[in-house]
CSV table of C-alpha atoms in Angstrom, one decimal:
chain,number,residue,atom,x,y,z
M,1,MET,CA,123.5,130.5,114.8
M,2,LEU,CA,122.6,126.8,115.3
M,3,TYR,CA,118.9,127.5,114.7
M,4,SER,CA,119.7,129.3,111.4
M,5,LYS,CA,121.7,126.4,110.2
M,6,PHE,CA,118.9,124.1,111.1
M,7,PHE,CA,116.3,126.2,109.2
M,8,VAL,CA,118.6,126.4,106.2
M,9,SER,CA,119.0,122.6,106.2
M,10,LEU,CA,115.2,122.2,106.6
M,11,LEU,CA,114.5,124.5,103.7
M,12,LEU,CA,117.0,122.6,101.5
M,13,LEU,CA,115.3,119.3,102.5
M,14,VAL,CA,111.9,120.7,101.6
M,15,GLY,CA,113.2,121.9,98.3
M,16,ILE,CA,114.5,118.4,97.6
M,17,ILE,CA,111.2,116.8,98.7
M,18,SER,CA,109.1,119.0,96.4
M,19,ALA,CA,111.1,118.1,93.3
M,20,ALA,CA,108.6,115.5,92.3
M,21,THR,CA,105.7,116.3,89.9
M,22,GLY,CA,102.7,114.5,88.8
M,23,SER,CA,100.2,114.4,85.9
M,24,TYR,CA,96.8,112.8,86.1
M,25,THR,CA,94.6,112.0,83.0
M,26,VAL,CA,91.1,110.9,83.9
M,27,VAL,CA,88.3,109.7,81.5
M,28,LEU,CA,84.8,109.5,82.9
M,29,SER,CA,82.2,107.3,81.3
M,30,PRO,CA,78.5,108.3,81.2
M,31,GLU,CA,77.9,105.6,83.9
M,32,GLY,CA,80.3,107.3,86.3
M,33,ASN,CA,83.3,104.9,86.0
M,34,SER,CA,86.7,106.5,85.8
M,35,LEU,CA,89.9,105.5,84.1
M,36,VAL,CA,92.9,107.2,85.8
M,37,ILE,CA,96.4,107.3,84.4
M,38,ALA,CA,98.8,109.1,86.7
M,39,GLU,CA,102.5,109.7,85.9
M,40,PHE,CA,105.0,110.8,88.5
M,41,SER,CA,108.6,111.9,88.1
M,42,SER,CA,111.4,113.3,90.3
M,43,THR,CA,114.9,114.5,89.8
M,44,HIS,CA,116.2,112.2,92.5
M,45,VAL,CA,115.2,109.0,94.4
M,46,GLU,CA,112.0,109.6,96.3
M,47,THR,CA,109.1,107.8,97.9
M,48,LEU,CA,105.7,109.2,97.1
M,49,ASN,CA,102.2,108.4,98.5
M,50,VAL,CA,99.6,107.9,95.8
M,51,PRO,CA,96.0,107.8,97.2
M,52,LEU,CA,93.8,105.2,95.6
M,53,PRO,CA,90.0,104.6,96.0
M,54,LEU,CA,89.0,101.5,97.8
M,55,ASP,CA,87.7,99.7,94.7
M,56,ALA,CA,91.0,100.3,92.8
M,57,THR,CA,92.3,96.8,93.6
M,58,ASP,CA,93.3,96.0,90.0
M,59,PHE,CA,95.8,98.8,89.5
M,60,ARG,CA,99.0,98.7,87.4
M,61,VAL,CA,102.3,100.3,88.3
M,62,SER,CA,105.2,100.7,85.8
M,63,GLY,CA,108.6,102.3,86.2
M,64,ALA,CA,108.5,102.3,90.0
M,65,LEU,CA,108.5,99.9,92.9
M,66,TYR,CA,105.5,100.1,95.3
M,67,VAL,CA,104.1,98.9,98.6
M,68,PRO,CA,100.6,99.1,100.0
M,69,ALA,CA,99.8,102.1,102.2
M,70,SER,CA,96.8,102.8,104.4
M,71,ASN,CA,95.2,105.1,101.8
M,72,GLY,CA,96.6,103.7,98.5
M,73,ILE,CA,100.2,102.9,97.6
M,74,ASP,CA,103.7,104.3,98.2
M,75,ILE,CA,105.8,104.3,95.1
M,76,SER,CA,109.6,104.7,94.9
M,77,LEU,CA,110.8,107.0,92.1
M,78,THR,CA,114.3,106.4,90.9
M,79,GLY,CA,115.0,109.9,89.6
M,80,SER,CA,115.8,108.5,86.1
M,81,GLU,CA,112.4,107.4,84.9
M,82,SER,CA,108.7,108.1,85.5
M,83,GLY,CA,106.4,106.0,87.6
M,84,ILE,CA,103.0,105.3,86.1
M,85,VAL,CA,99.9,104.2,88.0
M,86,ILE,CA,96.8,103.1,86.1
M,87,PHE,CA,93.5,102.2,87.7
M,88,ASN,CA,89.7,102.1,87.2
M,89,SER,CA,87.2,103.2,89.9
M,90,ALA,CA,83.5,103.5,90.3
M,91,LEU,CA,83.9,105.4,93.6
M,92,LEU,CA,85.2,108.8,92.2
M,93,VAL,CA,81.7,109.8,91.1
M,94,THR,CA,78.8,110.2,93.6
M,95,GLY,CA,75.3,111.4,93.2
M,96,SER,CA,71.9,110.4,91.9
M,97,GLY,CA,69.3,111.6,89.5
M,98,ASN,CA,70.9,114.2,87.4
M,99,ASN,CA,73.4,115.8,90.0
M,100,TYR,CA,76.8,114.3,90.3
M,101,ARG,CA,80.1,115.0,92.0
M,102,PHE,CA,83.5,113.8,90.8
M,103,SER,CA,86.3,113.9,93.4
M,104,LEU,CA,89.9,112.8,93.1
M,105,ASP,CA,92.5,112.7,95.9
M,106,LEU,CA,96.0,113.7,94.6
M,107,ALA,CA,99.5,112.9,95.6
M,108,GLY,CA,100.9,115.7,97.7
M,109,ILE,CA,103.1,117.2,95.0
M,110,PRO,CA,102.5,119.8,92.2
M,111,ASN,CA,100.1,118.0,89.7
M,112,VAL,CA,98.6,118.7,86.3
M,113,VAL,CA,95.1,117.2,86.2
M,114,THR,CA,93.0,116.7,83.1
M,115,VAL,CA,89.5,115.3,83.4
M,116,SER,CA,87.4,114.4,80.3
M,117,LEU,CA,83.6,114.1,80.9
M,118,PRO,CA,80.9,113.0,78.4
M,119,LYS,CA,79.8,115.8,76.0
M,120,ASN,CA,76.3,116.1,77.5
M,121,VAL,CA,77.6,117.1,80.9
M,122,VAL,CA,76.9,120.6,82.2
M,123,VAL,CA,79.6,121.7,84.7
M,124,GLN,CA,78.1,123.5,87.7
M,125,SER,CA,81.4,124.2,89.5
M,126,THR,CA,85.0,123.0,90.0
M,127,ASN,CA,87.1,123.1,93.1
M,128,PRO,CA,89.5,124.8,92.8
M,129,GLN,CA,88.2,126.9,90.0
M,130,THR,CA,89.8,126.3,86.6
M,131,GLN,CA,89.4,126.4,82.9
M,132,ILE,CA,86.7,124.3,81.1
M,133,THR,CA,86.7,123.5,77.4
M,134,GLN,CA,84.2,121.7,75.3
M,135,THR,CA,84.8,119.8,72.1
M,136,THR,CA,82.4,117.8,70.0
M,137,GLN,CA,83.5,114.6,71.9
M,138,ALA,CA,83.9,115.7,75.5
M,139,VAL,CA,84.0,118.4,78.2
M,140,ASN,CA,87.6,118.8,79.4
M,141,ILE,CA,88.6,120.3,82.7
M,142,ILE,CA,92.3,121.1,83.3
M,143,TRP,CA,94.1,122.1,86.5
M,144,SER,CA,97.7,123.2,86.1
M,145,SER,CA,100.3,122.9,88.9
M,146,MET,CA,97.8,121.8,91.5
M,147,THR,CA,99.2,121.5,95.1
M,148,THR,CA,95.8,121.0,96.7
M,149,PRO,CA,95.1,117.5,98.1
M,150,THR,CA,91.8,117.1,96.1
M,151,VAL,CA,90.1,118.3,93.0
M,152,SER,CA,86.3,118.1,92.4
M,153,ILE,CA,83.7,118.8,89.8
M,154,GLN,CA,79.9,119.3,90.4
M,155,TYR,CA,78.0,118.5,87.3
M,156,THR,CA,74.6,117.6,85.9
M,157,LEU,CA,73.7,115.5,82.8
M,158,GLY,CA,72.3,117.6,80.0
M,159,THR,CA,69.0,116.9,78.3
M,160,GLY,CA,68.6,114.2,75.8
M,161,GLY,CA,70.3,111.5,77.8
M,162,VAL,CA,73.3,109.5,76.8
M,163,SER,CA,73.3,107.7,73.5
M,164,GLY,CA,75.4,104.6,72.7
M,165,GLY,CA,77.6,106.7,70.5
M,166,ASP,CA,78.8,108.8,73.5
M,167,SER,CA,79.7,105.7,75.4
M,168,SER,CA,81.6,104.2,72.5
M,169,THR,CA,83.5,107.4,71.9
M,170,LEU,CA,84.7,107.5,75.5
M,171,ILE,CA,85.8,103.8,75.2
M,172,VAL,CA,87.8,104.7,72.1
M,173,VAL,CA,89.4,107.7,73.9
M,174,ALA,CA,90.3,105.4,76.8
M,175,LEU,CA,91.8,102.8,74.5
M,176,ILE,CA,93.8,105.5,72.7
M,177,ILE,CA,95.2,106.7,76.0
M,178,ALA,CA,96.0,103.1,77.0
M,179,VAL,CA,97.8,102.4,73.7
M,180,VAL,CA,99.9,105.6,74.1
M,181,VAL,CA,100.9,104.6,77.6
M,182,ALA,CA,101.8,101.1,76.4
M,183,VAL,CA,103.9,102.4,73.6
M,184,PHE,CA,105.6,104.8,76.0
M,185,LEU,CA,106.4,101.9,78.4
M,186,VAL,CA,107.7,99.7,75.6
M,187,MET,CA,110.0,102.4,74.4
M,188,ARG,CA,111.4,103.0,77.8
M,189,PHE,CA,111.9,99.3,78.3
M,190,LYS,CA,113.8,99.0,75.0
M,191,LYS,CA,116.0,102.0,75.9
M,192,LYS,CA,117.2,100.2,79.0
M,193,VAL,CA,118.0,97.0,77.2
């Protein structure tokens, strides 16, 4: 009887711990640099570990308190507002010549991950497998409700190289995302006041 109460309590605790969710939006430049915007929310007060690459020293956190951790940062979610982490990294893409690999370590909660790559990219594989869509501006890869610790993409650059227009388009997309996040943060701040 004592063991069954212990296991019920443990299951309830695991249910509370897994209440947090995350959403990653990543824009890759043709040069292999990544802009990452990660938003985390929870229904209660919770501490969450967010892995960061070693070169993400100029990151921004909004809506949550944070402390350094061995593999990134630990953020404290309040249960009433989302925590947002924004960073740039050149270490998420590895490779040479025409073959590249993008890899992103995720927070250990269910995550939705969207990665936008330059339009001349040819995706060889994704891990885990997922849907790939192509627009006139980019190749988009979306994972829904990911609980794996890492997502990755093997890709090659298509023929014709990268023109300056492709680079400027990605910069515009990154700026639009940054403006949307800034407006979101300002609206949340005004709500509190």
